[in-house]
Each structure stands twice: as C-alpha cells, then as structure tokens.
Amino acid sequence: MFKEYKDVNLKKIKDFNNRDYLYHLLPWACNYENKDFYISKEVAGKTQTFHFPIVITKDGSFQTTFKVRGKDLDSSTAYELLSVTERMNETLKQLDNSWTLQMNAIRSKIKNYIRKEGIKSIPIRILELERSEFFNSGNHYESDYYMTFTWLVPEDNLQKAKSILFRENDKKLINDTFQKN
C-alpha cells in the first residue's frame, strides 16, 4: 500500500505538509461533532452535560476517546491494582467482540501543591503540613488515562447500508476505494 512512499524521510517536517503523504498515514476519515450522545454528571447539585465527538475511521468504524484522571498506578499497592483490574475486566466483559479498547497512561509530576486555608483543627493541620512536605519533595505523581473505544460495524450491517445508500454502478468505485485505503 505504501510502495510509492517508500523513500519518504518522515523525520522532515516538510513531508507532513504534503497532504498526499499525511492522508495515507492517518486512519481517520472524518470527525463528527456530536450533539446526540452525551454523558450527564451531577456536581454539587448541578447537572453537567458533556458531549463527545465521534471519529469515523477509514475502515468504517467509529471511535471516541475519554480522558480519565486517577490514582498513580506506579505508587499503588498490589491490592489496589487487583481491584482496578477486576473492575475494568467486569466492565469490558459486557462489550461484544466488535469493540476495541486502547488505553494510554501519561504520568506527570505534580509541581504545585494547593494549600488549604482556614484549618482550625490541630490534627488536620498536622496532616496538612505532612501532605505539603510530601508534595514539595518532588515525588508526587498524577496519572491521566486516555481510553479510546472503537466500534467496528458488523460486516452484514455494512453491506446492507451500502446497498441502501449507493446505486449499483457506484459499488465498484466504493469497493476499490475501501481496498486501496
């Protein structure tokens, strides 16, 4: 598929300026700014609604990514890791075999400690001082997790959609396009 681009040195930024090269490297076809699907979350008595975009890929699958903040897994105990693994596995068991999940974790140091003001209780003030020293030691990390869900349309549904949306003489062109990309 990439024979004609074999001699391209992708380390040069000018290679990415040519749309012909970039198009073949990326798996995405288009981005659908979705207003139909949303997640509602109640925060401090108010309901917040989050819309998430859907990316349509070249193979006809749908993809979306969620950012999740959580505990730093490198500093978690074995019990905590087992608990997270068990919860993730139980959730993923509910998906059928047309789903794919990619997970990326980005671990970063915490630079600024948010100090709590107005603490009157002495034990809590002592704990706050210990937390402040711990954060300022430079050994505190947070992790951001990116979960990308991809759903591949079953082949029989895809063929049915093609037969409804396209005329007979367009089918050869469509099949050639899907096979090339």
CSV table of C-alpha atoms in Angstrom, one decimal:
chain,number,residue,atom,x,y,z
A,1,MET,CA,0.0,0.0,0.0
A,2,PHE,CA,2.8,2.4,0.8
A,3,LYS,CA,5.2,1.4,-2.0
A,4,GLU,CA,5.1,4.8,-3.6
A,5,TYR,CA,6.1,6.5,-0.3
A,6,LYS,CA,9.0,4.2,0.5
A,7,ASP,CA,11.7,6.8,0.0
A,8,VAL,CA,10.0,9.4,2.2
A,9,ASN,CA,12.0,10.6,5.2
A,10,LEU,CA,9.2,11.2,7.7
A,11,LYS,CA,11.6,13.0,10.1
A,12,LYS,CA,11.5,16.1,7.9
A,13,ILE,CA,8.5,18.3,8.8
A,14,LYS,CA,8.1,19.3,5.1
A,15,ASP,CA,7.0,15.8,4.4
A,16,PHE,CA,3.9,16.3,6.6
A,17,ASN,CA,3.0,19.4,4.7
A,18,ASN,CA,2.2,17.4,1.6
A,19,ARG,CA,-1.4,16.2,2.1
A,20,ASP,CA,-0.9,13.1,-0.1
A,21,TYR,CA,1.5,11.6,2.4
A,22,LEU,CA,-0.4,12.6,5.6
A,23,TYR,CA,-3.7,11.2,4.3
A,24,HIS,CA,-2.3,7.7,3.9
A,25,LEU,CA,-0.6,7.7,7.3
A,26,LEU,CA,-3.7,8.6,9.4
A,27,PRO,CA,-6.5,6.1,10.0
A,28,TRP,CA,-9.2,8.8,10.4
A,29,ALA,CA,-11.7,9.7,7.7
A,30,CYS,CA,-13.8,12.5,9.4
A,31,ASN,CA,-14.7,13.9,12.8
A,32,TYR,CA,-18.4,14.2,13.7
A,33,GLU,CA,-19.1,16.9,16.3
A,34,ASN,CA,-21.8,15.0,18.0
A,35,LYS,CA,-24.8,16.6,19.8
A,36,ASP,CA,-26.9,13.5,20.1
A,37,PHE,CA,-24.8,11.4,22.5
A,38,TYR,CA,-23.8,12.8,25.9
A,39,ILE,CA,-22.8,12.0,29.4
A,40,SER,CA,-24.6,13.7,32.3
A,41,LYS,CA,-22.9,14.1,35.7
A,42,GLU,CA,-24.1,15.7,38.8
A,43,VAL,CA,-21.6,18.0,40.5
A,44,ALA,CA,-22.5,20.0,43.7
A,45,GLY,CA,-26.2,19.6,43.0
A,46,LYS,CA,-26.0,20.8,39.4
A,47,THR,CA,-26.2,18.5,36.3
A,48,GLN,CA,-23.4,19.0,33.8
A,49,THR,CA,-23.7,17.6,30.3
A,50,PHE,CA,-20.6,16.6,28.3
A,51,HIS,CA,-20.8,16.0,24.5
A,52,PHE,CA,-18.1,13.9,23.0
A,53,PRO,CA,-17.0,13.8,19.3
A,54,ILE,CA,-17.1,10.7,17.3
A,55,VAL,CA,-14.3,10.0,14.8
A,56,ILE,CA,-15.2,7.9,11.7
A,57,THR,CA,-12.2,5.9,10.5
A,58,LYS,CA,-11.4,4.8,7.0
A,59,ASP,CA,-12.4,1.2,7.7
A,60,GLY,CA,-16.0,2.4,8.7
A,61,SER,CA,-15.5,2.0,12.4
A,62,PHE,CA,-16.5,4.7,15.0
A,63,GLN,CA,-14.1,5.9,17.6
A,64,THR,CA,-14.2,8.2,20.6
A,65,THR,CA,-11.7,8.9,23.4
A,66,PHE,CA,-12.3,9.8,27.1
A,67,LYS,CA,-9.8,11.3,29.5
A,68,VAL,CA,-9.9,9.9,33.0
A,69,ARG,CA,-7.9,11.1,35.9
A,70,GLY,CA,-7.0,8.7,38.6
A,71,LYS,CA,-4.5,7.4,41.0
A,72,ASP,CA,-0.9,6.9,40.0
A,73,LEU,CA,-0.7,3.2,39.4
A,74,ASP,CA,3.1,3.0,40.0
A,75,SER,CA,2.6,4.0,43.6
A,76,SER,CA,-0.5,1.8,44.2
A,77,THR,CA,-0.4,-1.4,46.3
A,78,ALA,CA,-1.0,-4.8,44.8
A,79,TYR,CA,-4.5,-4.9,46.3
A,80,GLU,CA,-5.4,-1.6,44.6
A,81,LEU,CA,-4.0,-2.8,41.3
A,82,LEU,CA,-6.0,-6.0,41.5
A,83,SER,CA,-9.2,-4.1,42.4
A,84,VAL,CA,-8.8,-1.8,39.4
A,85,THR,CA,-8.1,-4.7,37.1
A,86,GLU,CA,-11.1,-6.6,38.3
A,87,ARG,CA,-13.4,-3.6,37.8
A,88,MET,CA,-12.1,-3.0,34.3
A,89,ASN,CA,-12.4,-6.6,33.4
A,90,GLU,CA,-16.0,-6.8,34.6
A,91,THR,CA,-16.9,-3.7,32.6
A,92,LEU,CA,-15.2,-4.9,29.4
A,93,LYS,CA,-16.9,-8.3,29.6
A,94,GLN,CA,-20.2,-6.5,28.8
A,95,LEU,CA,-18.9,-5.5,25.4
A,96,ASP,CA,-19.2,-7.8,22.4
A,97,ASN,CA,-16.4,-8.7,20.0
A,98,SER,CA,-16.9,-5.7,17.7
A,99,TRP,CA,-15.3,-3.4,20.3
A,100,THR,CA,-11.7,-2.5,20.7
A,101,LEU,CA,-10.2,-0.6,23.7
A,102,GLN,CA,-6.9,1.2,23.6
A,103,MET,CA,-5.6,2.7,26.9
A,104,ASN,CA,-2.8,5.2,27.2
A,105,ALA,CA,-1.4,6.5,30.5
A,106,ILE,CA,0.5,9.7,30.9
A,107,ARG,CA,2.3,10.0,34.2
A,108,SER,CA,3.4,13.5,35.3
A,109,LYS,CA,4.9,15.1,38.4
A,110,ILE,CA,2.8,17.4,40.4
A,111,LYS,CA,4.6,20.8,40.6
A,112,ASN,CA,2.2,22.9,42.7
A,113,TYR,CA,0.5,22.0,45.9
A,114,ILE,CA,-2.8,23.6,46.6
A,115,ARG,CA,-2.7,24.7,50.2
A,116,LYS,CA,-5.9,24.6,52.2
A,117,GLU,CA,-6.6,27.7,54.2
A,118,GLY,CA,-8.6,28.2,57.4
A,119,ILE,CA,-7.9,24.8,59.0
A,120,LYS,CA,-8.7,25.1,62.7
A,121,SER,CA,-8.4,21.6,63.9
A,122,ILE,CA,-4.8,20.8,65.1
A,123,PRO,CA,-4.7,17.1,63.9
A,124,ILE,CA,-5.9,18.1,60.5
A,125,ARG,CA,-3.4,21.0,60.4
A,126,ILE,CA,-0.6,18.5,61.2
A,127,LEU,CA,-1.8,16.2,58.4
A,128,GLU,CA,-1.9,19.2,56.0
A,129,LEU,CA,1.8,20.1,56.9
A,130,GLU,CA,2.8,16.4,56.2
A,131,ARG,CA,1.0,16.5,52.9
A,132,SER,CA,2.6,19.8,52.0
A,133,GLU,CA,6.1,18.4,52.7
A,134,PHE,CA,5.4,15.2,50.7
A,135,PHE,CA,4.2,17.2,47.7
A,136,ASN,CA,7.2,19.5,47.8
A,137,SER,CA,9.6,16.6,47.9
A,138,GLY,CA,9.1,16.2,44.2
A,139,ASN,CA,8.0,12.6,44.5
A,140,HIS,CA,4.3,13.0,43.8
A,141,TYR,CA,2.8,12.0,40.5
A,142,GLU,CA,-0.7,12.0,38.9
A,143,SER,CA,-1.8,9.9,36.0
A,144,ASP,CA,-4.1,10.9,33.2
A,145,TYR,CA,-5.6,7.9,31.3
A,146,TYR,CA,-7.0,8.1,27.8
A,147,MET,CA,-9.5,5.4,26.9
A,148,THR,CA,-10.2,5.1,23.2
A,149,PHE,CA,-13.3,3.0,22.3
A,150,THR,CA,-13.5,1.8,18.7
A,151,TRP,CA,-16.6,0.0,17.4
A,152,LEU,CA,-16.4,-1.8,14.1
A,153,VAL,CA,-19.7,-2.1,12.3
A,154,PRO,CA,-20.5,-5.8,11.7
A,155,GLU,CA,-20.0,-6.7,8.0
A,156,ASP,CA,-23.6,-7.7,7.3
A,157,ASN,CA,-24.8,-4.3,8.5
A,158,LEU,CA,-22.2,-2.5,6.5
A,159,GLN,CA,-23.2,-4.4,3.3
A,160,LYS,CA,-26.9,-3.5,4.0
A,161,ALA,CA,-26.0,0.2,4.4
A,162,LYS,CA,-24.0,0.2,1.2
A,163,SER,CA,-26.9,-1.3,-0.7
A,164,ILE,CA,-29.4,1.3,0.6
A,165,LEU,CA,-27.1,4.3,0.2
A,166,PHE,CA,-25.4,3.7,-3.1
A,167,ARG,CA,-26.5,2.8,-6.6
A,168,GLU,CA,-25.3,-0.4,-8.3
A,169,ASN,CA,-22.8,1.3,-10.6
A,170,ASP,CA,-21.2,3.1,-7.5
A,171,LYS,CA,-20.4,-0.2,-5.8
A,172,LYS,CA,-17.3,-1.0,-7.9
A,173,LEU,CA,-15.9,2.5,-7.1
A,174,ILE,CA,-16.7,2.1,-3.4
A,175,ASN,CA,-15.1,-1.3,-3.2
A,176,ASP,CA,-12.0,-0.1,-5.0
A,177,THR,CA,-11.7,2.9,-2.6
A,178,PHE,CA,-12.0,0.7,0.5
A,179,GLN,CA,-9.4,-1.8,-0.8
A,180,LYS,CA,-6.9,1.0,-1.6
A,181,ASN,CA,-7.2,2.6,1.8
